[in-house]
XYZ file of N, CA and C in Angstrom:
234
model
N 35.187 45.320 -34.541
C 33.880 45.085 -35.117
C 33.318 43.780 -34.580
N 32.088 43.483 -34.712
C 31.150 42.414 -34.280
C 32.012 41.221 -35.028
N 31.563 39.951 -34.690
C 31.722 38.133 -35.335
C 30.636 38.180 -36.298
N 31.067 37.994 -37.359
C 30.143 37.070 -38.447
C 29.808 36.192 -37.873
N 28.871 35.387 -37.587
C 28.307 34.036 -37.709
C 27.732 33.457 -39.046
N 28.440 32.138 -38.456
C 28.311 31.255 -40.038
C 27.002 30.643 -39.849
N 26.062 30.804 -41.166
C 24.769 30.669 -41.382
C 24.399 29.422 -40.135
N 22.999 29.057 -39.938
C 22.992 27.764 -40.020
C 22.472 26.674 -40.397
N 23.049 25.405 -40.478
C 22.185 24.721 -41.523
C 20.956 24.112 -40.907
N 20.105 23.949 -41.624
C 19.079 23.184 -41.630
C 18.974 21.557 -41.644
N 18.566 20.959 -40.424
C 18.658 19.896 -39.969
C 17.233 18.608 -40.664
N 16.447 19.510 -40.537
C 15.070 19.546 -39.936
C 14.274 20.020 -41.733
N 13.733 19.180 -42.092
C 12.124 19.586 -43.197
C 10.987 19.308 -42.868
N 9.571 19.665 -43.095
C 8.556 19.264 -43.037
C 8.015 18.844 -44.335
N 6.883 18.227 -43.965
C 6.601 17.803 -45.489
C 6.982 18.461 -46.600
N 6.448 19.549 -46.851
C 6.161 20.093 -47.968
C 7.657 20.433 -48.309
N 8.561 20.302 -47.562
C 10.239 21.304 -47.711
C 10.606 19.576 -47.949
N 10.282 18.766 -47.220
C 11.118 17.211 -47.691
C 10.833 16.935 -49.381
N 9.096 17.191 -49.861
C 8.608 16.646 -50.695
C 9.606 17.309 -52.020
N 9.878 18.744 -51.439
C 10.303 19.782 -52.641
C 11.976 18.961 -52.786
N 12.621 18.611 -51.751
C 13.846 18.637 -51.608
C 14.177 16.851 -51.993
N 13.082 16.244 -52.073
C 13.032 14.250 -53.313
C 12.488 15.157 -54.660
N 11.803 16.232 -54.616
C 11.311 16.225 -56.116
C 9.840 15.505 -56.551
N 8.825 15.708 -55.500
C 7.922 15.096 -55.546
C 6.834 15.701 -54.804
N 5.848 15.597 -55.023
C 4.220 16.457 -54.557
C 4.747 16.089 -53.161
N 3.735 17.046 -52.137
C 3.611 16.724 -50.620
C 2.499 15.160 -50.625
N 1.895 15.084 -51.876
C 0.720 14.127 -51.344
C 1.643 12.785 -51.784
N 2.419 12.891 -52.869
C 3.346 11.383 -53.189
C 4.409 11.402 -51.801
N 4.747 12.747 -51.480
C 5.664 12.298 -50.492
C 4.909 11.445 -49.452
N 3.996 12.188 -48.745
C 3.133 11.449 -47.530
C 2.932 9.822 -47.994
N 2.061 9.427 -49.287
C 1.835 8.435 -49.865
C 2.866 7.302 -49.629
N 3.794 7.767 -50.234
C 4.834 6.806 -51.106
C 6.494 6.984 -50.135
N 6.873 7.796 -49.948
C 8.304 8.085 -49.111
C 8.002 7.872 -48.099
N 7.077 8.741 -47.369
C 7.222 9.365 -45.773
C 7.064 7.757 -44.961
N 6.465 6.544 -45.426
C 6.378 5.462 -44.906
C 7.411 4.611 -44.974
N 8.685 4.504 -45.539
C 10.220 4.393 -45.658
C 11.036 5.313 -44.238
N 11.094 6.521 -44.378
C 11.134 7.294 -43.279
C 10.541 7.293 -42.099
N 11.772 7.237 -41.208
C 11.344 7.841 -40.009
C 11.185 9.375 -39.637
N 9.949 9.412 -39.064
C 9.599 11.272 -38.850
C 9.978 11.184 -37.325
N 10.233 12.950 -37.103
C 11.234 13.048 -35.783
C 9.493 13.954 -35.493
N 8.958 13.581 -34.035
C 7.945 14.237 -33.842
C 8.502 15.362 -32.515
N 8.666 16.756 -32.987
C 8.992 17.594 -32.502
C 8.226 18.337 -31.157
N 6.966 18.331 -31.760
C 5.508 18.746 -30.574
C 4.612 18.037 -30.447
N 3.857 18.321 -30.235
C 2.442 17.737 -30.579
C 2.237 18.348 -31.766
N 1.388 17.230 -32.797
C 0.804 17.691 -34.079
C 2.158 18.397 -35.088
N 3.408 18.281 -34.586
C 4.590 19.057 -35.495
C 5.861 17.686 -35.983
N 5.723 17.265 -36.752
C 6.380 15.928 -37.727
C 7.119 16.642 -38.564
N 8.700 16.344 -38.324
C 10.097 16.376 -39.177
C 10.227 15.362 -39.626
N 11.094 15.343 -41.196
C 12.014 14.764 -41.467
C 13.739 14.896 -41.791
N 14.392 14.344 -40.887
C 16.216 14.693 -40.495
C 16.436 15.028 -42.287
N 17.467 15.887 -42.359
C 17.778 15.605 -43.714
C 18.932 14.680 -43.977
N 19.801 14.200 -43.205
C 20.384 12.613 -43.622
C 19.541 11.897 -43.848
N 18.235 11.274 -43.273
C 17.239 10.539 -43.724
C 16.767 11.119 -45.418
N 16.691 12.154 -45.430
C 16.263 11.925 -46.895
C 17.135 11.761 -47.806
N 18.486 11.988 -46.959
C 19.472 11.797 -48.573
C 19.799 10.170 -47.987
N 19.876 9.571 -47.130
C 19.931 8.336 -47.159
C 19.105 7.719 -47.877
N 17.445 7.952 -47.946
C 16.729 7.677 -49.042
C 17.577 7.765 -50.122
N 17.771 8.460 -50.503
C 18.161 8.961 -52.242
C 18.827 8.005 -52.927
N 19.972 7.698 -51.122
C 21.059 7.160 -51.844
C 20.484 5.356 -52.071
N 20.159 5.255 -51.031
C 19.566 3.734 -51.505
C 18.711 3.621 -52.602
N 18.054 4.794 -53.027
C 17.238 4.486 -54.874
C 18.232 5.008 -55.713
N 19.361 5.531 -55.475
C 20.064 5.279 -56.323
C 21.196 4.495 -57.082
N 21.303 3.411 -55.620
C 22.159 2.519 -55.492
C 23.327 2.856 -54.804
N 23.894 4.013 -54.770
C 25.106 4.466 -53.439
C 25.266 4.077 -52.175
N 24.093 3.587 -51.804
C 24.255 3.271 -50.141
C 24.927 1.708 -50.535
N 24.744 0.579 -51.214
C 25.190 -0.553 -51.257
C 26.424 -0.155 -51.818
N 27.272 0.746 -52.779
C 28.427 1.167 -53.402
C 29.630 1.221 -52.143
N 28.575 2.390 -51.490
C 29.320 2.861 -50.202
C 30.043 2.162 -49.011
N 29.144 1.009 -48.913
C 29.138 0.243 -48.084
C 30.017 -1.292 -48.356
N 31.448 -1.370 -47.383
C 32.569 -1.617 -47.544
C 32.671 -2.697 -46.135
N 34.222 -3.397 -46.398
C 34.102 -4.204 -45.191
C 34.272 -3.187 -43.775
N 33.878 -3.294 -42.917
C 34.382 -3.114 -41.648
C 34.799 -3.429 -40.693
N 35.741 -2.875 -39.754
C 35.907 -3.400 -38.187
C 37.116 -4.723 -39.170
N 36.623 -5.810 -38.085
C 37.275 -7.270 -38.193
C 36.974 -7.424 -39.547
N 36.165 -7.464 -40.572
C 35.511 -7.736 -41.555
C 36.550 -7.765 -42.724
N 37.309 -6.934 -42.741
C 38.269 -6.392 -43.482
C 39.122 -7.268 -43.551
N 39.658 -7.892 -42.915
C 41.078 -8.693 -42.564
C 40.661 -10.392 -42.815
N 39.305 -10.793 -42.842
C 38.811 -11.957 -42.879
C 38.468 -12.439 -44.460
């Protein structure tokens, strides 16, 4: 029989899929987020946002990114 292929994920939102996926209008997203973010400009006139970027957002309003963030490298030993 044929290979299943495993789904694939989604890298990539546009506004309206970023705005749904913070929990917030497309017009607060544009407003208020999308200027925190960097947008990945795909074409002409066609603007992504990565979805690590938005959960990196998240995590810094939620305080996880400073939690997360530990000694490194040489840092550790000093």
């Amino acid at each position: 029989m044929g290979e299943t292929l495993a789904p694939v994920q989604k890298r990539t939102m546009n506004v309206k899929e970023a705005a749904e996926y913070i929990g917030v209008s497309p017009t607060n997203f544009r407003m208020n987020i999308a200027p925190s973010i960097t947008p990945v400009r795909v074409s002409p006139g066609r603007i992504v946002y990565l979805l690590q970027d938005l959960d990196a957002y998240l995590d810094r309003l939620s305080g996880k990114a400073l939690q997360a963030s530990g000694p490194t490298g040489w840092e550790q030993f000093t």
